[in-house]
PDB file of C-alpha atoms and ligand atoms in Angstrom:
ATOM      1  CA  UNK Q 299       0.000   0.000   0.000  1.00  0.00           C
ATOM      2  CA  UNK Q 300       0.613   3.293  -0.528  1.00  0.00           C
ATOM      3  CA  UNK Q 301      -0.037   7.285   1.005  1.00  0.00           C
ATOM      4  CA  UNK Q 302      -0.791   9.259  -1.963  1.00  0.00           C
ATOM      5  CA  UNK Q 303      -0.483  13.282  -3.153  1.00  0.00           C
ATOM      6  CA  UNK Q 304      -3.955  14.933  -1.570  1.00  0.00           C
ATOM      7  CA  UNK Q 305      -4.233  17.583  -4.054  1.00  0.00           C
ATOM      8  CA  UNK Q 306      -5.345  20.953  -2.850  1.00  0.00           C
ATOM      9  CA  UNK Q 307      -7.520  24.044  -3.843  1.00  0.00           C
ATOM     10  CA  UNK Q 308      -6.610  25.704  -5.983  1.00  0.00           C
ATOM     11  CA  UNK Q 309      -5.153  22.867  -7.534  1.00  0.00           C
ATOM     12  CA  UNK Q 310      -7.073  22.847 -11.266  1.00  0.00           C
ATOM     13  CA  UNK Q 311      -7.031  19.204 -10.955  1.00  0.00           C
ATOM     14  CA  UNK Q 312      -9.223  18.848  -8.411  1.00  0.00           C
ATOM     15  CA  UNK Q 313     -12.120  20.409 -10.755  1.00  0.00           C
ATOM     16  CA  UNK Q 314     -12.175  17.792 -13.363  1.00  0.00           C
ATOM     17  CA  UNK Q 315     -14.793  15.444 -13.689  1.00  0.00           C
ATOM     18  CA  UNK Q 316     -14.286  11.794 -12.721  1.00  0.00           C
ATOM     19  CA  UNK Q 317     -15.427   8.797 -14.696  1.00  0.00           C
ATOM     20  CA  UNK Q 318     -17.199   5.563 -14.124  1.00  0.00           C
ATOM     21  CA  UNK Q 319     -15.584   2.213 -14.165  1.00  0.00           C
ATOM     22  CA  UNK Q 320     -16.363  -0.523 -16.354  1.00  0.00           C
ATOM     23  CA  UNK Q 321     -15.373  -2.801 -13.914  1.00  0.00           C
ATOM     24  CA  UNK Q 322     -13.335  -3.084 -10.593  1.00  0.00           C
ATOM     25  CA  UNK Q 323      -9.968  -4.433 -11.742  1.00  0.00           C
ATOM     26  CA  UNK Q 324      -7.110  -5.407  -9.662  1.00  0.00           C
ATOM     27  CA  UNK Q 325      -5.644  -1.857 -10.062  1.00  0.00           C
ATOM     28  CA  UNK Q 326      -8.771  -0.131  -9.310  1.00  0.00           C
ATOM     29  CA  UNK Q 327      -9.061  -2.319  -6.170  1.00  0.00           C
ATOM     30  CA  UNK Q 328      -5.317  -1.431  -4.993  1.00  0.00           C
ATOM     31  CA  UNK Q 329      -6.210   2.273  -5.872  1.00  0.00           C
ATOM     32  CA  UNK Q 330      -9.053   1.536  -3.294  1.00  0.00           C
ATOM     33  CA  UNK Q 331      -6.638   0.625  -0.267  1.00  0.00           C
ATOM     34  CA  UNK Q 332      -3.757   3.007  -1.305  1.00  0.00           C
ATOM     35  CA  UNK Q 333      -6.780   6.013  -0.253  1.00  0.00           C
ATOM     36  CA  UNK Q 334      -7.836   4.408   2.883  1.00  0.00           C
ATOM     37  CA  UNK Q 335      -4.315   3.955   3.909  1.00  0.00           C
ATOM     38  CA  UNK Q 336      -4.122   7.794   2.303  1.00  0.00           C
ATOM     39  CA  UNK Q 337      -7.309   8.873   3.986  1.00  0.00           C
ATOM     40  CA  UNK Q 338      -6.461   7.395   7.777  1.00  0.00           C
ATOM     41  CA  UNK Q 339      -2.971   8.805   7.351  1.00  0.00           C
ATOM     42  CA  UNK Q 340      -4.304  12.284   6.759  1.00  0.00           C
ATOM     43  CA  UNK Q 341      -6.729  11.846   9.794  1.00  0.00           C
ATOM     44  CA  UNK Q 342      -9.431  12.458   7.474  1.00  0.00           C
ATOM     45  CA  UNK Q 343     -13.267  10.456   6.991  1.00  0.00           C
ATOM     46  CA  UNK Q 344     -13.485  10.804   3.915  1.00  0.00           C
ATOM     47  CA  UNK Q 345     -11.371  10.793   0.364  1.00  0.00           C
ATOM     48  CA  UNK Q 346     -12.222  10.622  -3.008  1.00  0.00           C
ATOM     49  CA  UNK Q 347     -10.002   9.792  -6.126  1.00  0.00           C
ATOM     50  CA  UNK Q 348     -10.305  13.208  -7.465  1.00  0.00           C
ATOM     51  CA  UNK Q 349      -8.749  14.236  -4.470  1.00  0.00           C
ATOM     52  CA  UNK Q 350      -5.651  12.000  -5.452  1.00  0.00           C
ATOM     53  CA  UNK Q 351      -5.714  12.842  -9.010  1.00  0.00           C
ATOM     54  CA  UNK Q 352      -7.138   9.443  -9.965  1.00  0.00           C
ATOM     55  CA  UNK Q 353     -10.370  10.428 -12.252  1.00  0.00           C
ATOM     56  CA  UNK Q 354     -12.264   7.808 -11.517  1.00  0.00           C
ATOM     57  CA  UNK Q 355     -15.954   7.525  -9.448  1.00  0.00           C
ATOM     58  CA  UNK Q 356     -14.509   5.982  -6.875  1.00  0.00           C
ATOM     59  CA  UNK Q 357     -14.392   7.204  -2.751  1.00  0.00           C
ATOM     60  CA  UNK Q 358     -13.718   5.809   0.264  1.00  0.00           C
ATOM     61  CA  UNK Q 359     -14.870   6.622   4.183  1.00  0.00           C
ATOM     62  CA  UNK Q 360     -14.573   5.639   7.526  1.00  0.00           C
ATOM     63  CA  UNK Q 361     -16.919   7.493   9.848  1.00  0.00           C
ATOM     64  CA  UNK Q 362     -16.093   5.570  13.157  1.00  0.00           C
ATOM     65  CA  UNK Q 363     -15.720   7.683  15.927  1.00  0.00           C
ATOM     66  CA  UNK Q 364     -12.830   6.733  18.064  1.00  0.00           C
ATOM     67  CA  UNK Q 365     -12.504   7.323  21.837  1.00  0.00           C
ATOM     68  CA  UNK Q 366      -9.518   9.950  22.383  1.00  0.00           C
ATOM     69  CA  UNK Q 367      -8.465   7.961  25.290  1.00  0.00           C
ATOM     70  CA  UNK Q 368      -8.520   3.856  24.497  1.00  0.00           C
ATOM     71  CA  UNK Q 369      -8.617   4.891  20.468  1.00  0.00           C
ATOM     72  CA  UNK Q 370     -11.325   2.524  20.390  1.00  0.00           C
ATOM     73  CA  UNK Q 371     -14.468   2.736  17.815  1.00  0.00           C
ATOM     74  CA  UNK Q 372     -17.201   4.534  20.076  1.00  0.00           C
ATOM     75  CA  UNK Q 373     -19.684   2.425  17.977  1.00  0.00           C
ATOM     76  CA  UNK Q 374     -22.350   3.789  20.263  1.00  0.00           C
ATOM     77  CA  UNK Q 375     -21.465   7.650  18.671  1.00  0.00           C
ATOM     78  CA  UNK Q 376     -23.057   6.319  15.452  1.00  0.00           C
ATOM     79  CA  UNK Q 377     -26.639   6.858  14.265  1.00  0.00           C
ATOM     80  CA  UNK Q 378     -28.791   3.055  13.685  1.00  0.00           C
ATOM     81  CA  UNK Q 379     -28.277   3.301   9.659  1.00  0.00           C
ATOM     82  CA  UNK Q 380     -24.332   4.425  10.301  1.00  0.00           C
ATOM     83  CA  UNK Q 381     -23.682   1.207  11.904  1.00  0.00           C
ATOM     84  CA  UNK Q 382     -25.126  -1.016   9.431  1.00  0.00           C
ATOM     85  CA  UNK Q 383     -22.574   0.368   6.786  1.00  0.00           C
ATOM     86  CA  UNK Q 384     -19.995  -1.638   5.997  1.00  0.00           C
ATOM     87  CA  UNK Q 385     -16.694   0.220   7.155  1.00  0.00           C
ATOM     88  CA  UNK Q 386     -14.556   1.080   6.252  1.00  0.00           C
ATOM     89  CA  UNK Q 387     -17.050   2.148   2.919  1.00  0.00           C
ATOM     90  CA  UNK Q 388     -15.532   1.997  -0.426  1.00  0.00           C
ATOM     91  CA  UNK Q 389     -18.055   2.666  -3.318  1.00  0.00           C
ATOM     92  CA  UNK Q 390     -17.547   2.980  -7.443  1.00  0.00           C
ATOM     93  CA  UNK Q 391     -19.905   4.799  -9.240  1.00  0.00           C
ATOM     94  CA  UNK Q 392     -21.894   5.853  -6.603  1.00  0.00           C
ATOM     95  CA  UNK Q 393     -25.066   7.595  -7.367  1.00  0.00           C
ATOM     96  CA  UNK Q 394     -27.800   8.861  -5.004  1.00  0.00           C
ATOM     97  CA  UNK Q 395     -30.985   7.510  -5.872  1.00  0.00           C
ATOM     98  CA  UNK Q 396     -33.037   9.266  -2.969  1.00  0.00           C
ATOM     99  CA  UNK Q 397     -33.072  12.290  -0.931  1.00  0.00           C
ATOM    100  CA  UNK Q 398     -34.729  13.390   2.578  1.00  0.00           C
ATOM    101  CA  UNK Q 399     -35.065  15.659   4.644  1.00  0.00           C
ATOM    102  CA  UNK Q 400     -31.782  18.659   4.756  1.00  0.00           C
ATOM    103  CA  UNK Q 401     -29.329  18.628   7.963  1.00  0.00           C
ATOM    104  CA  UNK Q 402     -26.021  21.302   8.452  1.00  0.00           C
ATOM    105  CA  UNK Q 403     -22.854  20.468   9.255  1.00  0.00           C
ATOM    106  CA  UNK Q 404     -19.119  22.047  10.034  1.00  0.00           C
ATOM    107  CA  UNK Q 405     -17.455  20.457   6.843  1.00  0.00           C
ATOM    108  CA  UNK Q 406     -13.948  20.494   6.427  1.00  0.00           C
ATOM    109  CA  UNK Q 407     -11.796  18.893   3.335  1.00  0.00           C
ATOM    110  CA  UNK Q 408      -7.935  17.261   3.068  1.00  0.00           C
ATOM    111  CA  UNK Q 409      -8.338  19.531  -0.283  1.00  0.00           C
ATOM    112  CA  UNK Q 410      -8.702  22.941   2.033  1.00  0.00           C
ATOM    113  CA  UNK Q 411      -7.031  21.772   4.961  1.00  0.00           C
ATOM    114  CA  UNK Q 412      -7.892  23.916   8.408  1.00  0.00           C
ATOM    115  CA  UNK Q 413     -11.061  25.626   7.021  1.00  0.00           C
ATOM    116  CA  UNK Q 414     -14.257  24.133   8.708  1.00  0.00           C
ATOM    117  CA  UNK Q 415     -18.096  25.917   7.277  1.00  0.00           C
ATOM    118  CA  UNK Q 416     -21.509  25.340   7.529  1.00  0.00           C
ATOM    119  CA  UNK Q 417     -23.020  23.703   4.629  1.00  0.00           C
ATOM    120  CA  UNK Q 418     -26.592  22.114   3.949  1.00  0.00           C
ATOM    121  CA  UNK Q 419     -27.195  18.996   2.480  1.00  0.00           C
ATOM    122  CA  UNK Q 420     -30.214  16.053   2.308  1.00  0.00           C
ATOM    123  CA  UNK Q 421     -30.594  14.456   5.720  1.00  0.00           C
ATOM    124  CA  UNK Q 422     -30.900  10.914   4.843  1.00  0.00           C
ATOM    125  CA  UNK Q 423     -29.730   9.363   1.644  1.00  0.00           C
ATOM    126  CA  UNK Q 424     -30.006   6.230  -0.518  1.00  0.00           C
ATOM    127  CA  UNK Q 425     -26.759   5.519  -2.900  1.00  0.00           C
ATOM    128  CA  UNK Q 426     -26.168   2.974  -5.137  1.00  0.00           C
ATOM    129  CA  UNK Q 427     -22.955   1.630  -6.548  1.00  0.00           C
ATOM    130  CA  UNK Q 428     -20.172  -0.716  -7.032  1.00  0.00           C
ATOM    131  CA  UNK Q 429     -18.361  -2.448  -3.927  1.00  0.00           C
ATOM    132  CA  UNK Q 430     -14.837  -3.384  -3.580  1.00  0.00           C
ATOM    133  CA  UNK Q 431     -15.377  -6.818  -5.473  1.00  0.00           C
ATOM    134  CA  UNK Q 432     -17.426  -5.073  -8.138  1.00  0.00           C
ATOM    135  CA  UNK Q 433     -20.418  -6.065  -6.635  1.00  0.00           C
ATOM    136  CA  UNK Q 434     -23.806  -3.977  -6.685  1.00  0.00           C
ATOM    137  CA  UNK Q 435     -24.655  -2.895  -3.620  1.00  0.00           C
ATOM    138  CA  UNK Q 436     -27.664  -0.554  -1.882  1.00  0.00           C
ATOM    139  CA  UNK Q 437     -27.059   1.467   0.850  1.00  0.00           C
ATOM    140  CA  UNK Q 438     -29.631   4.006   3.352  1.00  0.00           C
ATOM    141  CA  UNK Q 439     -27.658   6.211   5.197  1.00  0.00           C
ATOM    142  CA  UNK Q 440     -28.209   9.300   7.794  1.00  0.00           C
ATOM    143  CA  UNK Q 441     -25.978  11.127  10.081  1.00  0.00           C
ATOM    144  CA  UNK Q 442     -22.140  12.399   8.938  1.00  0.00           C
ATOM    145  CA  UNK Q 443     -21.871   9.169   7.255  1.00  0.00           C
ATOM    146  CA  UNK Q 444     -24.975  10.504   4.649  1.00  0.00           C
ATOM    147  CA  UNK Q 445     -22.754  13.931   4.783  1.00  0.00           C
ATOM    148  CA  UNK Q 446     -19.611  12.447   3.814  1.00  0.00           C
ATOM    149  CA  UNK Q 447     -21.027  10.734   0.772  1.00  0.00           C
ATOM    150  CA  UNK Q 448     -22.415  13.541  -0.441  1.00  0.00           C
ATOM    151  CA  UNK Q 449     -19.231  15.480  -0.258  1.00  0.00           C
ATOM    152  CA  UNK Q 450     -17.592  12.985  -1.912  1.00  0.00           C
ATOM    153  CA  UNK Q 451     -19.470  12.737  -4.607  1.00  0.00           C
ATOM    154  CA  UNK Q 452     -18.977  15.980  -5.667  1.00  0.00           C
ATOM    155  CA  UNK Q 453     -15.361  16.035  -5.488  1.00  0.00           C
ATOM    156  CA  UNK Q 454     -16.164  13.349  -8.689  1.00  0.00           C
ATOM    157  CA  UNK Q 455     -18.094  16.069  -9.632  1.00  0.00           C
ATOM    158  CA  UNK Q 456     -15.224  18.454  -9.687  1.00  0.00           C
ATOM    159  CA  UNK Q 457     -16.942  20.610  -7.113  1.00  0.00           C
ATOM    160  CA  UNK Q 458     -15.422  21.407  -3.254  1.00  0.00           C
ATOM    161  CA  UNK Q 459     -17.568  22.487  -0.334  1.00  0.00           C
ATOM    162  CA  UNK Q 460     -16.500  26.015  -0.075  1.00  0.00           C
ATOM    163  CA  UNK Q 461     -18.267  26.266  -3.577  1.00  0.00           C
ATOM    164  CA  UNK Q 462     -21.057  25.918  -2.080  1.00  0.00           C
ATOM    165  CA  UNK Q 463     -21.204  28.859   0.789  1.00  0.00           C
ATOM    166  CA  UNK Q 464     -22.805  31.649  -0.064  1.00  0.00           C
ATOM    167  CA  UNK Q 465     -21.195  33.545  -2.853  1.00  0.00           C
ATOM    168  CA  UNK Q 466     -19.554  36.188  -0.523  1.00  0.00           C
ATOM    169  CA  UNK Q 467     -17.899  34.004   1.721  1.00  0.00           C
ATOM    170  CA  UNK Q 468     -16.744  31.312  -0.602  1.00  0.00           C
ATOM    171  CA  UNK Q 469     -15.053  34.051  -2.771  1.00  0.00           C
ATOM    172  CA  UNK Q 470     -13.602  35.717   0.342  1.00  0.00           C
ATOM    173  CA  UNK Q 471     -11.975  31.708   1.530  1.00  0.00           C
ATOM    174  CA  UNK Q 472     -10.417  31.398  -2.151  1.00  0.00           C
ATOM    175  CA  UNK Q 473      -9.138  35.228  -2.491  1.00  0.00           C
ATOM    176  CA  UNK Q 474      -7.381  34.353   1.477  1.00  0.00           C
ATOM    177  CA  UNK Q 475      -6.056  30.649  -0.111  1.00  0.00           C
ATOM    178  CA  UNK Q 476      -4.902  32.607  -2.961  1.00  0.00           C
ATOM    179  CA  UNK Q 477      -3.137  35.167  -1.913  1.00  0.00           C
ATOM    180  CA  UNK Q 478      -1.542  33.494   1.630  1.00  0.00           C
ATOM    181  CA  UNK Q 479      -1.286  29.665   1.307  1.00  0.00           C
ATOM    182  CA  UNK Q 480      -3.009  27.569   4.668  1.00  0.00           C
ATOM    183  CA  UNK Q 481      -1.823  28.201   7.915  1.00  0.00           C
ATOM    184  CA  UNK Q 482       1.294  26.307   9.122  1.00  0.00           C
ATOM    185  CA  UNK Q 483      -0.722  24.753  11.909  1.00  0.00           C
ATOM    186  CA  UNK Q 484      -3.428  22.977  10.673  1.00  0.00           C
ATOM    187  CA  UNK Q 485      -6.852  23.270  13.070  1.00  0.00           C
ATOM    188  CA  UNK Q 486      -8.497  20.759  14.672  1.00  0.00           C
ATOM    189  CA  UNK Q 487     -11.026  19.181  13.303  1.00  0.00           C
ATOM    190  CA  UNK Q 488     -12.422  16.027  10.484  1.00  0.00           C
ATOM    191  CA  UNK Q 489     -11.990  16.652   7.396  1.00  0.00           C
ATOM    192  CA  UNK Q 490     -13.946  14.727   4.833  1.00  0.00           C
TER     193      UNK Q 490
HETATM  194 ZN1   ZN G 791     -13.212  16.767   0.630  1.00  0.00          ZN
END
């Protein structure tokens, strides 16, 4: 396995559109684990292959939450639909087939490391895709596990969360990445 390059706003790169796969090959599949070995390296939840310059429609996520002090899953943390995902979640081609309901959340991004903003999306989701083995599978989701999907899915998209602030801040975050860089010290928090 392997940690990858986590590209980063304003990388142009990161606003291409991925592709679906035909089929999960072998290298698709190793692609798979090098960004979950990428994605807990990074501390993040969530990482998608755009993210890694792959441009395939392909993420990965692992929304356990761990106890700080045994660093064990706090399986309890998790909502009822959360913990019947398999995890860690890796999904090709994933499409949501079904909305409900709209929920906010303090998102961050390895893409736009140390900012964390408020951003709305559906509640509770359906998504439908390809699993590790190329498989079909079905999955309902709620909680940050339904937010990280979401997110994810639009880095295939080419799109980042700060896109989708309101028009004032968002351009005010890119004009400050712009011009200064990120902050040497990165701030706490989970990036997706
Ligand atoms: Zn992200």
């Amino acid at each position: 396995m392997a940690i990858l390059e986590v590209l980063k706003f304003p990388d142009s790169r990161l606003r291409r559109k991925c592709q679906e796969v035909e089929q999960v090959t072998p290298e698709l599949k190793k692609l798979a684990e090098d960004m979950l070995e990428t994605m807990y390296h990074y501390k993040g939840i969530g990482l998608a292959a755009a993210q890694v310059n792959q441009l395939v429609r392909l993420f990965v996520a692992d929304v356990r939450p761990k106890n700080p002090e045994t660093g064990e899953y706090d399986l309890e943390a998790m909502t009822e639909l959360e913990r019947q995902a398999p995890m860690p979640l890796v999904i090709f081609n994933p499409v949501i087939t079904h909305r409900e309901g709209k929920v906010t959340y303090d998102e961050g991004c390895l893409s736009v490391p140390s900012y964390f903003e408020t951003v709305e999306r559906s509640q509770k989701i359906i998504v439908e895709g390809l699993d590790l083995n190329g498989q079909p599978m079905k999955l309902e989701t709620d909680g940050l596990l339904a937010i990280c999907i979401q997110h994810e899915i639009d880095h295939l998209d080419g799109k980042l969360f700060i896109d989708r602030l309101s028009p004032i801040k968002s351009n005010r975050i890119k004009a400050k990445i712009k011009k200064f860089g990120y902050p040497q010290e990165e701030k706490e928090g989970q990036p997706i």
